[in-house]
PDB file of C-alpha atoms in Angstrom:
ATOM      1  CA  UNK A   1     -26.546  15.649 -10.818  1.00 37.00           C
ATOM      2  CA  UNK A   2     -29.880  14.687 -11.015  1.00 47.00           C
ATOM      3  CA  UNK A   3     -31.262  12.240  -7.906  1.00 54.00           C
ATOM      4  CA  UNK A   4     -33.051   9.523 -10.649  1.00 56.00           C
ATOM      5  CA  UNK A   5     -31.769   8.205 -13.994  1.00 63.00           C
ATOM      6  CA  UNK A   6     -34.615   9.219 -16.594  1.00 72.00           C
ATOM      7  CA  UNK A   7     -34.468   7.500 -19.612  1.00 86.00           C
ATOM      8  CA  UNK A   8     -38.085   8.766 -22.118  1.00 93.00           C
ATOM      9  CA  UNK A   9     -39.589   8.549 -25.137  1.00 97.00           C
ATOM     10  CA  UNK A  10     -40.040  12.101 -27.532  1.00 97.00           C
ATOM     11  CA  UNK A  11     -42.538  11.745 -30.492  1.00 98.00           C
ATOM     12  CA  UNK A  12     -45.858  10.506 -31.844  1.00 98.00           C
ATOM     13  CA  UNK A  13     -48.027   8.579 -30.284  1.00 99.00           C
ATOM     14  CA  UNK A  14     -51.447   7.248 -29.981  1.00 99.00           C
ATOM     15  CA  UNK A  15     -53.949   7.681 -26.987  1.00 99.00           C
ATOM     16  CA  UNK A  16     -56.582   4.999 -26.773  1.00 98.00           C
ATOM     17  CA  UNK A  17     -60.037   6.065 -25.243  1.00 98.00           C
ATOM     18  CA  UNK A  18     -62.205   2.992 -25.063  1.00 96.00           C
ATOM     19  CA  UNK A  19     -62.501   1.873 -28.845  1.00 96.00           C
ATOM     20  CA  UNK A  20     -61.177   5.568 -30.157  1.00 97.00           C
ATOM     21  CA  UNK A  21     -58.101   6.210 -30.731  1.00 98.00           C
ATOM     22  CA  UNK A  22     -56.153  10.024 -31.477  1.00 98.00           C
ATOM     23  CA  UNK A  23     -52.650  10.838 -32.758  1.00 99.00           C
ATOM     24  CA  UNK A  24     -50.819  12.280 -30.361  1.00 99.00           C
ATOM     25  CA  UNK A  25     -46.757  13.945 -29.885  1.00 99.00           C
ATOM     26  CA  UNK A  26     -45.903  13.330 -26.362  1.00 99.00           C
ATOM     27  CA  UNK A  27     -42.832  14.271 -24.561  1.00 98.00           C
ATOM     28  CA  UNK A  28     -42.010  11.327 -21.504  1.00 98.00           C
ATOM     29  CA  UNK A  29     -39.740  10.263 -18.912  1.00 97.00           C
ATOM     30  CA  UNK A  30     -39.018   8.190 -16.256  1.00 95.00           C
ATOM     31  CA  UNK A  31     -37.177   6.099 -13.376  1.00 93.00           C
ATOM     32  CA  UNK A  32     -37.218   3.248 -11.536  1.00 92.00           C
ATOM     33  CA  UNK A  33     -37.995   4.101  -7.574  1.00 93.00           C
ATOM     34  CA  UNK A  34     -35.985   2.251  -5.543  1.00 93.00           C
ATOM     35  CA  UNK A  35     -38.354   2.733  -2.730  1.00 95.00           C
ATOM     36  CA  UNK A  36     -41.426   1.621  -4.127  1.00 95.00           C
ATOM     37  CA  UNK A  37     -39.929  -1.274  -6.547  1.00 93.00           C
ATOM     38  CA  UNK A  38     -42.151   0.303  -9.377  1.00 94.00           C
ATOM     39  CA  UNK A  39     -41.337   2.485 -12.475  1.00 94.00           C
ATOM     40  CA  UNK A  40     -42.784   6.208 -12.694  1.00 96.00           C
ATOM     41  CA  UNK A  41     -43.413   7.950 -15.749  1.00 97.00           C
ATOM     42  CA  UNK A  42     -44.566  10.524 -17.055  1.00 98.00           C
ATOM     43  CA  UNK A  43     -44.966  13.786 -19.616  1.00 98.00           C
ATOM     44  CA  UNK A  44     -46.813  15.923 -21.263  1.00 98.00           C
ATOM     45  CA  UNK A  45     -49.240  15.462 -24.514  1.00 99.00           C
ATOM     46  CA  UNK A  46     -48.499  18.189 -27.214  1.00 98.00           C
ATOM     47  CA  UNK A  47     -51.948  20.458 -27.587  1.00 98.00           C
ATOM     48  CA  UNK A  48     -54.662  18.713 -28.882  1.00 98.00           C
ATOM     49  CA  UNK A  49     -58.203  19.681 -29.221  1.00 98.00           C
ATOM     50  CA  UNK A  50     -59.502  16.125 -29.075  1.00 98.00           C
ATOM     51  CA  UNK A  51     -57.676  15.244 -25.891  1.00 98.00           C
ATOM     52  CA  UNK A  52     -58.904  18.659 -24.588  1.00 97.00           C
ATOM     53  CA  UNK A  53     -62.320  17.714 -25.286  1.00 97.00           C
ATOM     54  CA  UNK A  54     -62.355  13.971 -24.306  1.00 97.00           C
ATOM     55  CA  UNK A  55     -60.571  15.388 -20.885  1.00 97.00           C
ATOM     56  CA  UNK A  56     -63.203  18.070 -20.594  1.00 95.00           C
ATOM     57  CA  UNK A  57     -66.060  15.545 -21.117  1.00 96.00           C
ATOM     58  CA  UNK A  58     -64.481  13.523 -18.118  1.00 96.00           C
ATOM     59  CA  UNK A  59     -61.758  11.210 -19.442  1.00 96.00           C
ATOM     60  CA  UNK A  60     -58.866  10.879 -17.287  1.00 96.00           C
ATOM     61  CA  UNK A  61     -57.482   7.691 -18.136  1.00 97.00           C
ATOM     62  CA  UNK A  62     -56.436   6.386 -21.295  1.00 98.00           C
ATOM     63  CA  UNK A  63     -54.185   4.116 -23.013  1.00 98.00           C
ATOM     64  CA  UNK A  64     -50.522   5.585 -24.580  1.00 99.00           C
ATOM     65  CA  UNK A  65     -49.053   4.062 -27.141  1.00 98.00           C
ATOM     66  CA  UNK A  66     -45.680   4.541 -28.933  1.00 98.00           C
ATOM     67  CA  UNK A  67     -43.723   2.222 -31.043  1.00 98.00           C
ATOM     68  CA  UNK A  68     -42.179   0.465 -28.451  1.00 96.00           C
ATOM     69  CA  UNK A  69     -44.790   0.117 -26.362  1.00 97.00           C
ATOM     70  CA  UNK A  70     -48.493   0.863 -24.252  1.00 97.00           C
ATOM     71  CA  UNK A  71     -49.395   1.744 -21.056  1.00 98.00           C
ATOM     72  CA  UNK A  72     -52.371   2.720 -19.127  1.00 98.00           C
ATOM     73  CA  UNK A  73     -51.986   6.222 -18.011  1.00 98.00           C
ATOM     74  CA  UNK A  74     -53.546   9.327 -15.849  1.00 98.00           C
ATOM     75  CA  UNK A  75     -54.263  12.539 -17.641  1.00 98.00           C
ATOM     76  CA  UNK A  76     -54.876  15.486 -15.915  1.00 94.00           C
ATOM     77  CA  UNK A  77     -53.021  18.965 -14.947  1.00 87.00           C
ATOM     78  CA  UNK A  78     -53.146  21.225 -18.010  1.00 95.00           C
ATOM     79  CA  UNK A  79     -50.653  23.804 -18.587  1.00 97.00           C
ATOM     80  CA  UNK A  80     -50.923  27.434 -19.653  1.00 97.00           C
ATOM     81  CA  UNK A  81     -50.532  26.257 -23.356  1.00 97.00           C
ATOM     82  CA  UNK A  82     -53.074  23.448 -23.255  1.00 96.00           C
ATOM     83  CA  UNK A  83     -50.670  20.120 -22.718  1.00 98.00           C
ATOM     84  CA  UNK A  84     -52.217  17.740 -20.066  1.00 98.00           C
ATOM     85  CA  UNK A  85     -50.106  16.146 -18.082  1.00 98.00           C
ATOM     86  CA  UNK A  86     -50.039  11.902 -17.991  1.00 98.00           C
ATOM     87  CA  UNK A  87     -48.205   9.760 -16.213  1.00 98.00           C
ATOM     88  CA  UNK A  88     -48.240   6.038 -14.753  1.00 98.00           C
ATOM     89  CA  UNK A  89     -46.656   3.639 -12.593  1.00 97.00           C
ATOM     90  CA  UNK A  90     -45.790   0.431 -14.558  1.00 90.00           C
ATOM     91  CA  UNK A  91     -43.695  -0.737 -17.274  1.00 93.00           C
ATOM     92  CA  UNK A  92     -43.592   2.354 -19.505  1.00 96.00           C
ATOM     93  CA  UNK A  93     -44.838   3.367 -23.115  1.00 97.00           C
ATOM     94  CA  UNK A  94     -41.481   3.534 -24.307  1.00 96.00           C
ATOM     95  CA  UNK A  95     -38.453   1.001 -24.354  1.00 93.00           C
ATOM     96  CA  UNK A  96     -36.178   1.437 -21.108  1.00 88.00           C
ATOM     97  CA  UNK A  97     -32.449   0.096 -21.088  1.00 79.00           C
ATOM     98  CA  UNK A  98     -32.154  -3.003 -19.300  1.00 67.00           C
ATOM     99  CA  UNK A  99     -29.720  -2.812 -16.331  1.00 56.00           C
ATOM    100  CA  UNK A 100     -26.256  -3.911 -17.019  1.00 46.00           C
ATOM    101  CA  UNK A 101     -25.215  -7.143 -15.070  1.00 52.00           C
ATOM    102  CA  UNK A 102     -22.598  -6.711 -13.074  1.00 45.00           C
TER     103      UNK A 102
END
């Protein structure tokens, strides 16, 4: 059993660097942490020679976008096959369920 529930977001989306925006496909997830009162997320963005470029050139932060939603968000950490990491703590990119009331 896994120690958070991850809810996440699979599909295009749009990073926002400055006034430029690229199309992106972006695997995400995330949990609330009880701890620190704040959502986590995070995921990977799909190879991409722009984003490897605007990374390279010193861009680390940018702004995802989905259909459901934005967030600010860190890029950094590429793997072996050229997806950068990116991540935030806020509300998400993506639609989360709302708690049930109880």
């Amino acid at each position: 059993m896994s120690e958070h529930d991850e809810e996440g977001y699979s599909g295009e989306a749009t990073l926002v660097f400055g006034s430029d925006e690229v199309a992106v496909e972006v695997e995400l997830r995330g949990y609330f942490q009880p701890i620190d009162g704040r959502y986590h997320w995070y995921g990977r963005v799909k190879k991409n020679d722009d984003v490897t470029n605007r990374v390279e050139a010193g861009a680390r932060t940018a702004l995802l976008r989905t259909p459901t939603g934005e967030a600010e968000g860190t890029l950094n950490d590429p793997d072996p096959w050229g997806r950068y990491r990116v991540g935030g703590i806020s509300t998400p990119p993506y639609k989360i369920e709302e708690p049930a009331e109880h």
